[in-house]
Short mmCIF file of C-alpha atoms in Angstrom, two decimals:
data_model
loop_
_atom_site.label_atom_id
_atom_site.label_comp_id
_atom_site.label_asym_id
_atom_site.label_seq_id
_atom_site.Cartn_x
_atom_site.Cartn_y
_atom_site.Cartn_z
CA MET Q 8 87.66 42.93 62.42
CA ASN Q 9 89.71 45.88 61.21
CA ILE Q 10 88.23 49.21 62.27
CA LYS Q 11 87.65 51.66 59.44
CA SER Q 12 89.03 55.19 59.60
CA ASP Q 13 85.59 56.79 59.89
CA LYS Q 14 84.95 55.01 63.21
CA ILE Q 15 88.36 56.04 64.50
CA GLU Q 16 87.53 59.61 63.53
CA GLU Q 17 84.17 59.28 65.30
CA LEU Q 18 85.89 58.37 68.56
CA LYS Q 19 88.34 61.25 68.09
CA ASN Q 20 85.47 63.69 67.65
CA PHE Q 21 83.74 62.25 70.71
CA ILE Q 22 86.86 62.74 72.82
CA GLU Q 23 87.46 66.26 71.56
CA GLY Q 24 83.82 67.17 72.17
CA HIS Q 25 83.88 66.57 75.94
CA SER Q 26 85.90 67.95 78.83
CA PHE Q 27 85.59 64.99 81.24
CA PHE Q 28 84.95 61.25 80.89
CA PHE Q 29 83.61 58.33 82.85
CA ILE Q 30 84.98 54.96 81.72
CA SER Q 31 83.27 51.72 82.69
CA GLY Q 32 82.99 48.05 81.79
CA HIS Q 33 80.62 45.33 82.91
CA LYS Q 34 80.09 44.25 86.51
CA GLU Q 35 82.19 41.29 87.74
CA PRO Q 36 84.98 42.49 85.46
CA ASP Q 37 87.40 40.15 83.74
CA GLY Q 38 90.80 40.91 82.28
CA ASP Q 39 89.37 42.06 78.96
CA ALA Q 40 87.01 44.57 80.61
CA VAL Q 41 89.64 46.00 82.97
CA ALA Q 42 92.34 46.19 80.28
CA SER Q 43 89.92 47.84 77.84
CA CYS Q 44 89.06 50.50 80.43
CA LEU Q 45 92.74 51.17 81.05
CA GLY Q 46 93.41 51.29 77.31
CA ILE Q 47 90.76 53.99 76.89
CA ALA Q 48 92.25 55.83 79.88
CA ALA Q 49 95.65 55.78 78.13
CA ILE Q 50 94.08 57.32 75.02
CA LEU Q 51 92.39 60.06 77.04
CA GLU Q 52 95.65 60.87 78.81
CA LYS Q 53 97.33 61.46 75.44
CA PHE Q 54 94.48 63.84 74.55
CA GLY Q 55 94.92 65.63 77.88
CA LYS Q 56 91.41 64.72 79.03
CA PRO Q 57 90.57 64.00 82.70
CA TYR Q 58 88.56 60.87 83.48
CA GLN Q 59 87.27 58.58 86.21
CA LEU Q 60 87.42 54.78 86.01
CA LEU Q 61 84.22 53.16 87.27
CA SER Q 62 83.44 49.56 88.15
CA ALA Q 63 80.73 47.93 90.23
CA GLY Q 64 83.14 45.04 90.88
CA PRO Q 65 83.71 42.69 92.51
CA PHE Q 66 87.31 42.09 91.42
CA LYS Q 67 87.50 38.32 91.87
CA ARG Q 68 90.26 37.32 89.46
CA ASN Q 69 93.90 37.32 90.52
CA GLU Q 70 95.19 38.92 87.33
CA ILE Q 71 93.04 42.05 87.75
CA LEU Q 72 93.42 42.57 91.50
CA PRO Q 73 96.47 44.87 91.04
CA TYR Q 74 94.20 47.33 89.18
CA LYS Q 75 91.30 47.31 91.64
CA ASP Q 76 92.25 50.54 93.42
CA LEU Q 77 92.27 52.46 90.13
CA PHE Q 78 88.49 52.02 89.91
CA SER Q 79 85.63 53.43 91.96
CA ASP Q 80 82.00 52.36 92.32
CA SER Q 81 80.91 55.95 92.99
CA MET Q 82 80.78 58.72 90.39
CA GLU Q 83 82.39 62.07 91.01
CA PHE Q 84 79.72 64.68 91.69
CA MET Q 85 78.86 66.99 88.81
CA ASP Q 86 76.41 69.84 88.51
CA ASP Q 87 74.18 70.12 85.42
CA SER Q 88 76.66 72.28 83.54
CA GLU Q 89 79.51 69.81 84.12
CA ARG Q 90 77.34 66.82 83.15
CA ARG Q 91 76.57 68.40 79.78
CA LYS Q 92 80.30 68.49 79.03
CA ALA Q 93 80.97 64.94 80.27
CA GLY Q 94 81.08 61.78 78.18
CA LEU Q 95 80.67 58.12 79.11
CA ILE Q 96 82.76 55.45 77.38
CA ILE Q 97 81.51 51.89 77.91
CA VAL Q 98 83.74 48.95 76.98
CA ASP Q 99 83.17 45.18 76.75
CA CYS Q 100 79.39 45.56 76.99
CA SER Q 101 76.81 47.93 75.57
CA GLU Q 102 73.92 48.06 78.04
CA LEU Q 103 73.86 50.38 81.04
CA ILE Q 104 72.27 47.63 83.12
CA ARG Q 105 75.36 45.45 82.59
CA LEU Q 106 77.50 48.03 84.39
CA GLY Q 107 75.94 47.00 87.71
CA GLU Q 108 75.41 49.05 90.84
CA ILE Q 109 77.40 52.28 90.50
CA ASP Q 110 76.60 55.14 92.87
CA GLY Q 111 75.54 57.98 90.58
CA ASP Q 112 73.43 58.60 87.51
CA LEU Q 113 74.97 57.43 84.24
CA LYS Q 114 71.74 57.85 82.32
CA GLY Q 115 71.56 60.77 79.93
CA LEU Q 116 75.32 61.14 79.49
CA ASP Q 117 76.59 61.31 75.93
CA THR Q 118 77.84 57.74 75.43
CA PHE Q 119 80.31 55.91 73.20
CA VAL Q 120 80.38 52.09 73.26
CA ILE Q 121 83.19 49.75 72.20
CA ASP Q 122 82.18 46.08 72.42
CA HIS Q 123 82.54 42.67 70.82
CA HIS Q 124 79.61 40.67 72.18
CA LYS Q 125 77.23 39.01 69.76
CA THR Q 126 74.08 39.70 71.78
CA SER Q 127 74.82 43.39 72.23
CA GLY Q 128 73.41 46.34 70.36
CA LEU Q 129 73.66 50.09 70.70
CA GLU Q 130 70.93 51.56 72.85
CA GLU Q 131 69.03 54.61 71.65
CA ASN Q 132 71.18 57.75 71.22
CA MET Q 133 74.44 55.86 71.86
CA LYS Q 134 77.42 56.16 69.55
CA GLY Q 135 80.07 53.50 69.18
CA TYR Q 136 81.46 50.41 67.53
CA ILE Q 137 80.45 46.77 68.07
CA ASP Q 138 82.20 43.94 66.26
CA ALA Q 139 81.05 40.44 67.23
CA ASP Q 140 83.85 38.93 65.13
CA SER Q 141 86.52 40.47 67.34
CA PRO Q 142 87.99 37.91 69.77
CA ALA Q 143 88.43 40.50 72.53
CA CYS Q 144 87.48 44.09 73.27
CA THR Q 145 91.16 44.86 73.83
CA TYR Q 146 91.80 44.01 70.17
CA LEU Q 147 89.46 46.86 69.26
CA ILE Q 148 91.00 49.22 71.83
CA GLN Q 149 94.44 48.53 70.38
CA GLN Q 150 93.24 49.46 66.90
CA PHE Q 151 91.65 52.68 68.16
CA TYR Q 152 94.87 53.61 69.99
CA GLU Q 153 97.08 52.88 66.99
CA GLY Q 154 94.70 54.67 64.62
CA LEU Q 155 94.59 57.76 66.80
CA LEU Q 156 98.09 57.88 68.27
CA GLY Q 157 100.39 55.32 66.67
CA PRO Q 158 102.53 52.75 68.55
CA LEU Q 159 101.57 51.92 72.13
CA PRO Q 160 103.82 52.57 75.12
CA LYS Q 161 105.07 49.41 76.86
CA GLU Q 162 102.76 49.71 79.88
CA THR Q 163 99.65 50.01 77.71
CA ALA Q 164 100.76 47.16 75.44
CA GLU Q 165 101.25 44.93 78.49
CA ILE Q 166 97.78 45.53 79.90
CA LEU Q 167 96.04 45.13 76.52
CA PHE Q 168 97.97 41.91 75.91
CA LEU Q 169 96.82 40.58 79.30
CA GLY Q 170 93.19 41.42 78.53
CA PHE Q 171 93.44 39.83 75.11
CA CYS Q 172 94.92 36.62 76.53
CA THR Q 173 92.25 36.25 79.21
CA ASP Q 174 89.42 36.53 76.67
CA THR Q 175 90.99 34.17 74.13
CA GLY Q 176 92.18 31.54 76.61
CA PHE Q 177 95.73 32.47 75.65
CA PHE Q 178 94.87 32.07 71.95
CA ARG Q 179 93.00 28.74 72.38
CA PHE Q 180 89.73 30.17 71.08
CA LEU Q 181 91.12 31.75 67.91
CA THR Q 182 90.23 30.28 64.53
CA ALA Q 183 91.97 29.72 61.21
CA ASP Q 184 91.00 33.19 59.94
CA SER Q 185 92.81 34.99 62.78
CA ALA Q 186 95.92 36.12 60.89
CA PRO Q 187 95.10 39.86 61.37
CA VAL Q 188 94.62 39.21 65.08
CA PHE Q 189 98.00 37.54 65.44
CA GLU Q 190 99.56 40.45 63.54
CA ALA Q 191 98.10 42.82 66.13
CA VAL Q 192 99.32 40.58 68.96
CA SER Q 193 102.77 40.58 67.38
CA ARG Q 194 102.77 44.37 67.51
CA LEU Q 195 101.90 44.29 71.22
CA VAL Q 196 104.90 42.03 71.82
CA SER Q 197 107.09 44.35 69.75
CA TYR Q 198 105.93 47.23 71.99
CA GLY Q 199 107.10 45.31 75.07
CA ALA Q 200 104.38 42.84 76.14
CA ASP Q 201 105.91 39.64 77.56
CA PRO Q 202 103.90 36.45 76.79
CA ARG Q 203 105.64 34.32 79.44
CA GLU Q 204 105.16 36.91 82.19
CA THR Q 205 101.54 37.44 81.18
CA TYR Q 206 100.83 33.70 81.29
CA ARG Q 207 102.31 33.59 84.79
CA LYS Q 208 100.10 36.44 85.95
CA ILE Q 209 96.99 34.71 84.63
CA THR Q 210 97.66 31.17 85.80
CA SER Q 211 99.63 31.43 89.06
CA GLY Q 212 98.93 32.67 92.56
CA LYS Q 213 95.62 30.83 92.97
CA PRO Q 214 94.51 30.22 96.57
CA TYR Q 215 94.74 26.58 97.66
CA SER Q 216 90.99 26.67 98.34
CA THR Q 217 90.36 27.04 94.59
CA ARG Q 218 91.94 23.59 94.01
CA LYS Q 219 89.61 22.09 96.62
CA LEU Q 220 86.61 23.83 95.09
CA LEU Q 221 87.62 22.68 91.60
CA GLY Q 222 87.70 19.08 92.80
CA LEU Q 223 84.26 19.47 94.35
CA LEU Q 224 82.77 20.98 91.19
CA LEU Q 225 84.21 18.14 89.10
CA THR Q 226 82.65 15.66 91.52
CA LYS Q 227 79.24 17.35 91.22
CA ALA Q 228 79.33 17.40 87.41
CA GLU Q 229 76.56 15.46 85.65
CA THR Q 230 76.11 14.65 81.96
CA TYR Q 231 72.96 15.24 79.92
CA LEU Q 232 71.83 14.81 76.31
CA ASP Q 233 73.73 11.57 75.72
CA GLY Q 234 76.90 12.94 77.30
CA ARG Q 235 77.13 15.98 75.05
CA LEU Q 236 76.30 18.46 77.84
CA VAL Q 237 77.91 18.66 81.30
CA VAL Q 238 76.42 20.73 84.14
CA THR Q 239 77.91 21.46 87.54
CA TYR Q 240 77.14 24.01 90.25
CA GLU Q 241 78.37 25.84 93.33
CA SER Q 242 76.02 26.11 96.29
CA LEU Q 243 75.88 28.79 98.96
CA GLU Q 244 77.47 26.28 101.35
CA ASP Q 245 80.32 25.68 98.90
CA THR Q 246 80.99 29.41 98.66
CA LYS Q 247 80.91 29.78 102.43
CA LYS Q 248 83.38 26.92 102.88
CA TYR Q 249 85.85 27.76 100.13
CA GLY Q 250 85.36 31.52 99.75
CA GLY Q 251 84.30 33.63 96.81
CA GLU Q 252 87.70 34.94 95.71
CA GLY Q 253 90.09 33.58 93.14
CA ARG Q 254 87.81 31.05 91.47
CA ASP Q 255 89.37 29.14 88.60
CA SER Q 256 86.41 28.51 86.34
CA ASP Q 257 88.67 28.44 83.29
CA ALA Q 258 90.36 25.27 84.59
CA LEU Q 259 86.94 23.78 85.24
CA TYR Q 260 85.78 24.39 81.67
CA GLN Q 261 89.06 23.05 80.24
CA ASN Q 262 88.77 19.82 82.23
CA LEU Q 263 85.17 19.15 81.28
CA LEU Q 264 85.41 20.16 77.61
CA ALA Q 265 88.36 17.76 77.28
CA VAL Q 266 86.03 14.80 77.93
CA LYS Q 267 85.29 12.73 74.83
CA GLY Q 268 81.88 13.56 73.38
CA VAL Q 269 81.29 16.71 75.46
CA GLU Q 270 80.19 19.66 73.33
CA ALA Q 271 79.10 22.18 75.99
CA VAL Q 272 79.59 22.89 79.70
CA VAL Q 273 77.40 24.83 82.15
CA PHE Q 274 78.60 26.12 85.52
CA LEU Q 275 75.95 27.60 87.83
CA ARG Q 276 76.58 29.44 91.08
CA GLN Q 277 73.95 30.19 93.70
CA ASP Q 278 74.91 33.76 94.63
CA THR Q 279 72.05 34.43 97.04
CA PRO Q 280 69.06 32.32 98.15
CA THR Q 281 67.11 33.73 95.19
CA THR Q 282 69.68 34.60 92.47
CA CYS Q 283 72.14 32.67 90.33
CA THR Q 284 74.90 33.41 87.87
CA GLY Q 285 76.08 31.00 85.23
CA GLY Q 286 78.83 30.42 82.72
CA PHE Q 287 78.46 28.58 79.39
CA ARG Q 288 81.29 27.19 77.27
CA SER Q 289 81.22 25.07 74.12
CA GLN Q 290 83.21 23.50 71.35
CA ASP Q 291 83.07 24.94 67.83
CA ARG Q 292 79.54 24.03 66.76
CA ILE Q 293 77.32 24.98 69.70
CA ASP Q 294 76.24 28.61 70.12
CA VAL Q 295 75.83 28.99 73.88
CA SER Q 296 74.87 32.67 73.57
CA LEU Q 297 71.45 31.49 72.37
CA VAL Q 298 70.88 29.74 75.69
CA ALA Q 299 72.39 32.52 77.81
CA ALA Q 300 70.04 35.03 76.18
CA LYS Q 301 67.06 32.99 77.41
CA PHE Q 302 68.18 33.66 80.99
CA GLY Q 303 68.98 37.35 80.76
CA GLY Q 304 72.56 36.91 79.65
CA GLY Q 305 74.63 36.85 76.49
CA GLY Q 306 78.12 36.83 75.12
CA HIS Q 307 79.88 34.87 72.42
CA LYS Q 308 79.11 31.73 70.45
CA ASN Q 309 81.50 29.60 72.52
CA ALA Q 310 81.59 31.58 75.78
CA SER Q 311 78.64 33.32 77.44
CA GLY Q 312 77.23 34.13 80.85
CA MET Q 313 73.95 34.85 82.58
CA SER Q 314 72.49 36.21 85.80
CA CYS Q 315 68.90 35.68 86.86
CA ASN Q 316 66.50 34.99 89.69
CA GLY Q 317 66.10 31.34 90.62
CA ARG Q 318 67.64 28.37 92.32
CA VAL Q 319 70.12 25.90 90.89
CA GLU Q 320 67.83 22.89 91.25
CA THR Q 321 65.06 24.52 89.21
CA LEU Q 322 67.33 26.24 86.68
CA ILE Q 323 69.25 23.12 85.66
CA PRO Q 324 66.30 21.35 83.98
CA GLN Q 325 65.29 24.60 82.27
CA ILE Q 326 68.81 25.13 80.93
CA VAL Q 327 69.11 21.53 79.78
CA LYS Q 328 65.80 21.92 77.92
CA GLU Q 329 67.14 24.96 76.07
CA PHE Q 330 70.35 23.14 75.14
CA ALA Q 331 68.28 20.25 73.81
CA ARG Q 332 66.83 22.65 71.25
CA ILE Q 333 70.22 23.50 69.76
CA MET Q 334 72.27 20.31 70.21
#
């Protein structure tokens, strides 16, 4: 999980070789994606390089809403000469398609990827660093910053700490071999990150409607595979009634994974009459990324997502069938 000096030098050369940068993470950004983008922006500022933060959105999570206005879903116009001098830095994913609908042409730009997802790989002609053992992309961004520039300023440490905590469930998903990770987290705190304040930002300020929706989703939950798998879903009617902002899926997963005998949880949402998104969570043994990959998604062993065409009622039996292969 520790980045070697040659990769740090590779990013330095990439930065020095371009005069302008686009920075982007995956669509439907979470704290890790947003914080990683802002961490890269902080590095570029120290190098005196101009940049534009891009995101297809939507910004649905309370903890990232304060940063929404820093991002745009439309690229600044560039002529051919300017494009040749521009670089694209992608964080928390590695595929252009995962960036979503951004107004402008990102294809053909010289690209550097920093990611930590197991199902990712560098596309042709891309440079970068992918470490599936890293618990968060912000952990990698921190190492790049420290390797290039030394200690982080307080503001940057705070945002990277927030991103790290959202992706690790405030350390719940870390394993016994995470000593180097906790050492890095300790440095963030020494730079000025406040664990108590960060926890408050992540867990408080939820709309009351999210409590009602959480209760409904728990009511809809059904068990499969002898109680080892739990599946629940959100319909279009549910979204219309309770709204699409401020969902608290983390609380949903925590509640269901706490049930005796449950090894994995699936949450599906009917986004449109013909498309769905889904989240997958598991205990230690089950690799949910294997199932997510079957439906156009991916992620980590114990936390993955997907987005595909279909309806909840037809996807559920297909997903259960795939889980039956690995459970």
